[in-house]
Short mmCIF file of C-alpha atoms in Angstrom, two decimals:
data_model
loop_
_atom_site.label_atom_id
_atom_site.label_comp_id
_atom_site.label_asym_id
_atom_site.label_seq_id
_atom_site.Cartn_x
_atom_site.Cartn_y
_atom_site.Cartn_z
CA UNK I 1 -70.99 -106.71 -151.76
CA UNK I 2 -73.77 -109.14 -152.77
CA UNK I 3 -71.17 -111.02 -154.92
CA UNK I 4 -69.11 -111.37 -151.80
CA UNK I 5 -71.84 -112.35 -149.67
CA UNK I 6 -72.93 -115.11 -152.39
CA UNK I 7 -69.30 -116.42 -152.57
CA UNK I 8 -69.10 -116.77 -148.68
CA UNK I 9 -72.36 -118.57 -148.67
CA UNK I 10 -71.15 -120.83 -151.42
CA UNK I 11 -67.86 -121.64 -149.35
CA UNK I 12 -69.74 -122.19 -146.31
CA UNK I 13 -72.03 -124.56 -148.10
CA UNK I 14 -69.30 -126.46 -149.46
CA UNK I 15 -67.43 -126.72 -146.06
CA UNK I 16 -70.72 -127.95 -144.53
CA UNK I 17 -71.23 -130.53 -147.22
CA UNK I 18 -67.61 -131.76 -147.11
CA UNK I 19 -68.02 -131.99 -143.13
CA UNK I 20 -71.14 -134.22 -143.91
CA UNK I 21 -69.34 -136.47 -146.39
CA UNK I 22 -66.56 -136.83 -143.96
CA UNK I 23 -68.39 -137.43 -140.27
CA UNK I 24 -71.44 -139.12 -141.22
CA UNK I 25 -70.47 -142.17 -143.43
CA UNK I 26 -68.96 -144.24 -140.43
CA UNK I 27 -72.37 -144.50 -138.84
CA UNK I 28 -74.02 -145.79 -142.35
CA UNK I 29 -73.88 -149.42 -143.17
CA UNK I 30 -71.92 -150.78 -145.83
CA UNK I 31 -74.54 -150.82 -148.35
CA UNK I 32 -74.79 -146.88 -147.95
CA UNK I 33 -70.90 -146.43 -147.72
CA UNK I 34 -70.47 -147.93 -151.01
CA UNK I 35 -73.35 -146.10 -152.75
CA UNK I 36 -71.68 -142.89 -151.54
CA UNK I 37 -68.36 -144.12 -153.21
CA UNK I 38 -70.42 -144.77 -156.41
CA UNK I 39 -71.91 -141.39 -156.34
CA UNK I 40 -68.69 -139.49 -155.71
CA UNK I 41 -67.07 -141.41 -158.81
CA UNK I 42 -69.63 -140.30 -161.15
CA UNK I 43 -69.75 -136.87 -159.77
CA UNK I 44 -65.98 -136.59 -161.04
CA UNK I 45 -67.16 -138.04 -164.49
CA UNK I 46 -70.30 -135.59 -164.38
CA UNK I 47 -68.20 -132.66 -163.54
CA UNK I 48 -65.52 -133.32 -166.37
CA UNK I 49 -68.38 -133.44 -168.96
CA UNK I 50 -69.33 -130.06 -167.26
CA UNK I 51 -66.03 -128.54 -168.70
CA UNK I 52 -67.54 -129.17 -172.32
CA UNK I 53 -71.18 -129.05 -171.80
CA UNK I 54 -71.66 -126.20 -169.28
CA UNK I 55 -68.61 -123.91 -169.86
CA UNK I 56 -67.88 -124.49 -173.61
CA UNK I 57 -71.71 -125.13 -174.61
CA UNK I 58 -70.46 -128.36 -176.45
CA UNK I 59 -72.69 -131.63 -176.13
CA UNK I 60 -70.64 -134.89 -176.14
CA UNK I 61 -72.19 -138.33 -176.53
CA UNK I 62 -69.04 -140.09 -176.61
CA UNK I 63 -67.71 -139.01 -173.06
CA UNK I 64 -68.29 -142.58 -171.51
CA UNK I 65 -65.61 -143.69 -173.79
CA UNK I 66 -62.77 -142.30 -172.18
CA UNK I 67 -64.45 -143.42 -169.06
CA UNK I 68 -64.49 -146.86 -170.07
CA UNK I 69 -61.05 -146.85 -171.82
CA UNK I 70 -59.47 -145.92 -168.81
CA UNK I 71 -61.19 -148.81 -166.89
CA UNK I 72 -59.91 -151.22 -169.46
CA UNK I 73 -56.30 -150.27 -169.17
CA UNK I 74 -56.47 -150.64 -165.34
CA UNK I 75 -58.33 -153.88 -165.77
CA UNK I 76 -55.46 -155.28 -168.27
CA UNK I 77 -52.54 -153.86 -166.29
CA UNK I 78 -53.68 -155.18 -162.87
CA UNK I 79 -55.25 -158.59 -163.72
CA UNK I 80 -52.59 -159.89 -166.36
CA UNK I 81 -49.63 -158.00 -165.70
CA UNK I 82 -49.93 -157.29 -161.69
CA UNK I 83 -49.19 -153.62 -162.39
CA UNK I 84 -49.00 -151.16 -159.31
CA UNK I 85 -51.32 -148.47 -158.73
CA UNK I 86 -49.41 -145.69 -159.82
CA UNK I 87 -48.61 -147.09 -163.36
CA UNK I 88 -52.19 -147.95 -163.63
CA UNK I 89 -53.45 -144.67 -162.86
CA UNK I 90 -50.89 -142.76 -165.02
CA UNK I 91 -51.65 -145.24 -168.09
CA UNK I 92 -55.14 -145.13 -167.26
CA UNK I 93 -55.21 -141.29 -167.69
CA UNK I 94 -52.94 -140.99 -170.47
CA UNK I 95 -54.60 -143.04 -172.93
CA UNK I 96 -57.71 -141.35 -173.01
CA UNK I 97 -55.80 -137.90 -173.26
CA UNK I 98 -53.85 -139.41 -176.10
CA UNK I 99 -57.15 -140.29 -178.06
CA UNK I 100 -58.63 -136.95 -177.12
CA UNK I 101 -55.61 -135.36 -178.62
CA UNK I 102 -56.02 -137.21 -181.97
CA UNK I 103 -59.79 -136.89 -182.23
CA UNK I 104 -59.53 -133.31 -180.76
CA UNK I 105 -58.21 -132.05 -184.02
CA UNK I 106 -61.74 -132.97 -185.60
CA UNK I 107 -63.87 -131.95 -182.70
CA UNK I 108 -62.23 -128.74 -182.11
CA UNK I 109 -63.27 -127.28 -185.55
CA UNK I 110 -66.83 -128.52 -185.16
CA UNK I 111 -69.57 -126.97 -183.13
CA UNK I 112 -73.26 -127.54 -182.29
CA UNK I 113 -75.03 -131.01 -183.68
CA UNK I 114 -71.64 -131.63 -185.72
CA UNK I 115 -69.67 -131.64 -182.33
CA UNK I 116 -72.10 -134.07 -181.01
CA UNK I 117 -72.06 -136.27 -184.22
CA UNK I 118 -68.42 -136.60 -184.46
CA UNK I 119 -68.42 -137.56 -180.56
CA UNK I 120 -71.15 -140.05 -180.90
CA UNK I 121 -69.18 -141.67 -183.82
CA UNK I 122 -66.09 -141.61 -181.29
CA UNK I 123 -67.82 -143.12 -178.42
CA UNK I 124 -69.50 -145.77 -180.91
CA UNK I 125 -65.97 -146.74 -182.22
CA UNK I 126 -64.31 -147.05 -178.72
CA UNK I 127 -67.56 -149.33 -177.73
CA UNK I 128 -67.14 -151.42 -180.83
CA UNK I 129 -63.68 -151.96 -179.83
CA UNK I 130 -64.39 -153.24 -176.41
CA UNK I 131 -67.11 -155.22 -177.84
CA UNK I 132 -65.47 -157.13 -180.78
CA UNK I 133 -61.74 -157.17 -179.51
CA UNK I 134 -62.31 -160.21 -177.55
CA UNK I 135 -58.82 -161.12 -177.09
CA UNK I 136 -58.03 -157.99 -175.26
CA UNK I 137 -61.06 -156.83 -173.50
CA UNK I 138 -62.87 -160.14 -173.10
CA UNK I 139 -65.92 -158.99 -175.51
CA UNK I 140 -69.43 -158.94 -173.98
CA UNK I 141 -68.08 -160.49 -170.72
CA UNK I 142 -65.69 -158.06 -170.10
CA UNK I 143 -62.89 -158.56 -167.51
CA UNK I 144 -63.21 -159.36 -163.95
CA UNK I 145 -61.13 -159.85 -160.87
CA UNK I 146 -59.82 -156.33 -160.43
CA UNK I 147 -58.39 -155.83 -156.86
CA UNK I 148 -58.43 -152.94 -154.98
CA UNK I 149 -55.31 -151.05 -155.43
CA UNK I 150 -52.09 -150.97 -152.92
CA UNK I 151 -51.03 -147.37 -152.45
CA UNK I 152 -47.79 -148.12 -150.55
CA UNK I 153 -49.20 -147.13 -147.02
CA UNK I 154 -50.52 -149.37 -144.17
CA UNK I 155 -54.16 -148.69 -145.40
CA UNK I 156 -56.52 -151.41 -146.28
CA UNK I 157 -58.59 -149.94 -149.10
CA UNK I 158 -60.47 -153.47 -149.09
CA UNK I 159 -62.46 -151.99 -146.49
CA UNK I 160 -65.33 -150.14 -148.09
CA UNK I 161 -65.26 -147.28 -145.72
CA UNK I 162 -61.31 -146.63 -146.01
CA UNK I 163 -61.94 -146.94 -149.74
CA UNK I 164 -64.87 -144.28 -149.70
CA UNK I 165 -62.72 -141.65 -148.27
CA UNK I 166 -59.84 -142.53 -150.32
CA UNK I 167 -62.49 -141.78 -153.37
CA UNK I 168 -63.59 -138.67 -151.19
CA UNK I 169 -59.82 -137.34 -151.42
CA UNK I 170 -59.78 -137.88 -155.15
CA UNK I 171 -63.32 -136.05 -155.63
CA UNK I 172 -62.08 -133.22 -153.27
CA UNK I 173 -58.76 -133.08 -155.62
CA UNK I 174 -60.76 -133.14 -158.67
CA UNK I 175 -62.97 -130.36 -157.62
CA UNK I 176 -60.28 -128.31 -156.85
CA UNK I 177 -58.42 -128.70 -160.13
CA UNK I 178 -61.45 -128.17 -162.27
CA UNK I 179 -62.54 -125.07 -160.16
CA UNK I 180 -59.02 -123.59 -160.88
CA UNK I 181 -59.23 -124.62 -164.20
CA UNK I 182 -62.78 -122.85 -165.13
CA UNK I 183 -62.02 -119.75 -162.98
CA UNK I 184 -58.44 -119.33 -164.87
CA UNK I 185 -58.34 -116.94 -167.89
CA UNK I 186 -58.59 -120.09 -169.89
CA UNK I 187 -61.99 -121.12 -168.26
CA UNK I 188 -63.26 -117.47 -168.75
CA UNK I 189 -62.12 -117.97 -172.62
CA UNK I 190 -64.25 -121.22 -172.55
CA UNK I 191 -67.38 -119.36 -171.43
CA UNK I 192 -67.13 -116.74 -174.05
CA UNK I 193 -66.87 -119.09 -176.45
CA UNK I 194 -70.01 -120.56 -175.07
CA UNK I 195 -71.64 -117.13 -175.42
CA UNK I 196 -70.19 -116.39 -178.78
CA UNK I 197 -67.46 -118.16 -180.73
CA UNK I 198 -67.75 -115.51 -183.88
CA UNK I 199 -67.23 -112.86 -181.00
CA UNK I 200 -64.02 -114.52 -179.41
CA UNK I 201 -62.48 -114.83 -182.76
CA UNK I 202 -62.78 -111.28 -183.99
CA UNK I 203 -61.25 -110.47 -180.38
CA UNK I 204 -58.10 -112.50 -181.68
CA UNK I 205 -58.76 -115.88 -179.65
CA UNK I 206 -57.94 -118.92 -181.14
CA UNK I 207 -61.41 -120.82 -180.31
CA UNK I 208 -60.60 -124.00 -181.99
CA UNK I 209 -57.28 -124.37 -179.46
CA UNK I 210 -59.49 -123.49 -176.52
CA UNK I 211 -61.88 -126.03 -177.39
CA UNK I 212 -59.22 -128.68 -178.11
CA UNK I 213 -57.62 -128.07 -174.76
CA UNK I 214 -61.04 -128.05 -173.18
CA UNK I 215 -61.80 -131.33 -174.80
CA UNK I 216 -58.39 -132.95 -173.62
CA UNK I 217 -58.93 -131.70 -170.02
CA UNK I 218 -62.31 -133.13 -169.72
CA UNK I 219 -60.93 -136.48 -171.21
CA UNK I 220 -58.13 -136.44 -168.54
CA UNK I 221 -60.82 -136.10 -165.80
CA UNK I 222 -63.10 -138.74 -167.21
CA UNK I 223 -60.00 -141.12 -167.67
CA UNK I 224 -59.07 -140.64 -163.69
CA UNK I 225 -62.99 -141.37 -162.88
CA UNK I 226 -62.60 -144.42 -165.15
CA UNK I 227 -59.43 -145.55 -163.14
CA UNK I 228 -61.22 -145.40 -159.74
CA UNK I 229 -64.38 -146.96 -161.06
CA UNK I 230 -62.38 -150.14 -162.23
CA UNK I 231 -60.86 -150.62 -158.79
CA UNK I 232 -64.20 -150.03 -156.98
CA UNK I 233 -66.55 -152.14 -159.12
CA UNK I 234 -63.63 -154.68 -159.76
CA UNK I 235 -65.24 -155.37 -163.05
CA UNK I 236 -65.32 -153.34 -166.50
CA UNK I 237 -67.34 -154.27 -169.47
CA UNK I 238 -68.58 -152.69 -172.83
CA UNK I 239 -71.78 -151.45 -171.10
CA UNK I 240 -69.72 -149.10 -169.14
CA UNK I 241 -68.99 -147.09 -172.34
CA UNK I 242 -72.15 -147.81 -174.39
CA UNK I 243 -74.24 -144.70 -175.49
CA UNK I 244 -76.82 -145.16 -172.64
CA UNK I 245 -73.90 -144.41 -170.22
CA UNK I 246 -72.82 -141.40 -172.39
CA UNK I 247 -76.60 -140.35 -172.13
CA UNK I 248 -76.77 -140.94 -168.27
CA UNK I 249 -73.74 -138.61 -167.86
CA UNK I 250 -75.22 -135.72 -170.03
CA UNK I 251 -78.37 -136.07 -167.88
CA UNK I 252 -76.25 -135.63 -164.81
CA UNK I 253 -75.05 -132.34 -165.90
CA UNK I 254 -78.25 -131.25 -167.08
CA UNK I 255 -80.39 -132.12 -164.11
CA UNK I 256 -77.65 -130.92 -161.63
CA UNK I 257 -76.94 -127.56 -163.60
CA UNK I 258 -74.51 -126.78 -166.36
CA UNK I 259 -71.74 -124.54 -165.87
CA UNK I 260 -71.61 -124.79 -161.85
CA UNK I 261 -69.61 -128.01 -161.55
CA UNK I 262 -71.26 -128.61 -158.13
CA UNK I 263 -74.70 -129.03 -159.93
CA UNK I 264 -73.36 -132.12 -162.23
CA UNK I 265 -71.94 -133.55 -158.93
CA UNK I 266 -75.56 -133.13 -157.26
CA UNK I 267 -77.05 -134.49 -160.31
CA UNK I 268 -74.74 -137.69 -160.36
CA UNK I 269 -75.74 -138.26 -156.93
CA UNK I 270 -79.28 -137.86 -157.65
CA UNK I 271 -79.13 -140.21 -160.91
CA UNK I 272 -77.10 -142.91 -159.17
CA UNK I 273 -79.25 -143.06 -155.98
CA UNK I 274 -82.41 -143.43 -158.28
CA UNK I 275 -80.75 -145.94 -160.67
CA UNK I 276 -79.95 -148.16 -157.59
CA UNK I 277 -83.21 -147.77 -155.86
CA UNK I 278 -85.43 -148.08 -158.92
CA UNK I 279 -83.48 -150.90 -160.32
CA UNK I 280 -84.41 -153.01 -157.58
CA UNK I 281 -87.95 -152.94 -158.27
CA UNK I 282 -88.04 -152.52 -162.27
CA UNK I 283 -85.94 -153.21 -165.15
CA UNK I 284 -87.35 -150.13 -166.95
CA UNK I 285 -84.97 -148.02 -165.73
CA UNK I 286 -84.33 -146.24 -169.33
CA UNK I 287 -87.93 -145.28 -169.48
CA UNK I 288 -87.43 -143.54 -165.90
CA UNK I 289 -84.33 -141.84 -167.23
CA UNK I 290 -86.51 -140.46 -170.11
CA UNK I 291 -88.93 -138.91 -167.85
CA UNK I 292 -86.60 -137.48 -165.72
CA UNK I 293 -84.98 -135.87 -168.63
CA UNK I 294 -88.44 -134.38 -170.07
CA UNK I 295 -89.43 -133.28 -166.60
CA UNK I 296 -85.89 -131.37 -166.26
CA UNK I 297 -86.40 -129.51 -169.57
CA UNK I 298 -89.94 -128.60 -168.65
CA UNK I 299 -89.55 -127.38 -165.26
CA UNK I 300 -85.77 -126.97 -164.49
CA UNK I 301 -84.06 -126.22 -167.85
CA UNK I 302 -81.22 -124.57 -166.16
CA UNK I 303 -80.66 -127.36 -163.83
CA UNK I 304 -81.54 -127.70 -159.95
CA UNK I 305 -78.34 -125.80 -158.88
CA UNK I 306 -79.06 -122.75 -161.00
CA UNK I 307 -82.87 -122.73 -160.02
CA UNK I 308 -81.63 -122.66 -156.56
CA UNK I 309 -79.10 -119.93 -157.35
CA UNK I 310 -81.70 -118.04 -158.92
CA UNK I 311 -84.40 -118.37 -155.99
CA UNK I 312 -81.91 -117.37 -153.43
CA UNK I 313 -81.00 -114.42 -155.50
CA UNK I 314 -84.84 -113.22 -155.66
CA UNK I 315 -85.08 -113.80 -151.90
CA UNK I 316 -81.88 -111.87 -151.17
CA UNK I 317 -83.31 -109.04 -153.59
CA UNK I 318 -86.58 -108.97 -151.93
CA UNK I 319 -85.35 -108.74 -148.50
CA UNK I 320 -82.78 -105.96 -149.86
CA UNK I 321 -86.21 -104.17 -150.95
CA UNK I 322 -87.97 -104.59 -147.79
CA UNK I 323 -85.26 -102.89 -145.92
CA UNK I 324 -85.71 -99.84 -147.99
CA UNK I 325 -89.24 -99.28 -147.35
CA UNK I 326 -90.25 -95.94 -146.39
CA UNK I 327 -92.18 -95.01 -143.24
CA UNK I 328 -95.61 -95.37 -145.42
CA UNK I 329 -94.77 -98.73 -146.16
CA UNK I 330 -94.04 -97.78 -149.91
CA UNK I 331 -90.95 -99.08 -151.67
CA UNK I 332 -88.19 -96.29 -152.49
CA UNK I 333 -86.45 -96.94 -155.54
CA UNK I 334 -82.92 -97.33 -153.88
CA UNK I 335 -81.98 -100.64 -154.87
CA UNK I 336 -79.82 -99.56 -157.65
#
């Protein structure tokens, strides 16, 4: 009964949040609409890492590589070959998936710090290619002039508000797909690997295969986010896929709450807001980033969403106990 009420409250909260995201933006200035659009794109990126970090227990310092690769695919195809949106999207998702399928054979057999080192190396390789392959990627200057996509319907995505709703739709579809994934038998097996990989092997599960598929799925969603980031930003550079970018994504997941999907989305919104707000006053954003990370580890090690859920459960339990007090004001042991 408690789980049912908890699920209903979560659904009600989600519906309320979606309604707010749909209704309020027309009353905001273009600056806030643009900022919300950026938050939604990075929310999908953070949720994609949550598949690895939150549900499988694998930390990756190369996740921004998939994000950047997809952005470069869109930039090259759209600016040099005037390729349409559909082909750009498919290609932008395919290449990160292809790369993850190749390197996945290495990372799937690793765990802990070894997984972290391998993904860090992959991220540095992808960043190095973007930085050094000047004839293809533009090197340090990146690629500019990426126009908003033409999706084949009479809707002008050049307008910030229209593009915002387009990205909101992308966010909701991604959230639904990832929710279905983590709640499926496959998703439950990822949680089992997170808790005890050796036990899952004893039970007959091919843990490396589950980690491999989870890694590929995370890369696919990161690539999709990278596609829309390129269209949104109109520019892509090696800085979109460097180590700092990967660390920011990890912080989004840790701050919001690993293993919740919504938590990393919330963490992405907070980080993007603070980054835009603080960078207007100081260039020492990395110092602020490190401070946020330390404070999160000290005071909310499970993330904001998990902290909120635990407090709500505690209040629910206290309220339930109070309803079972006897007439003398003493608690009866009837909560079990």
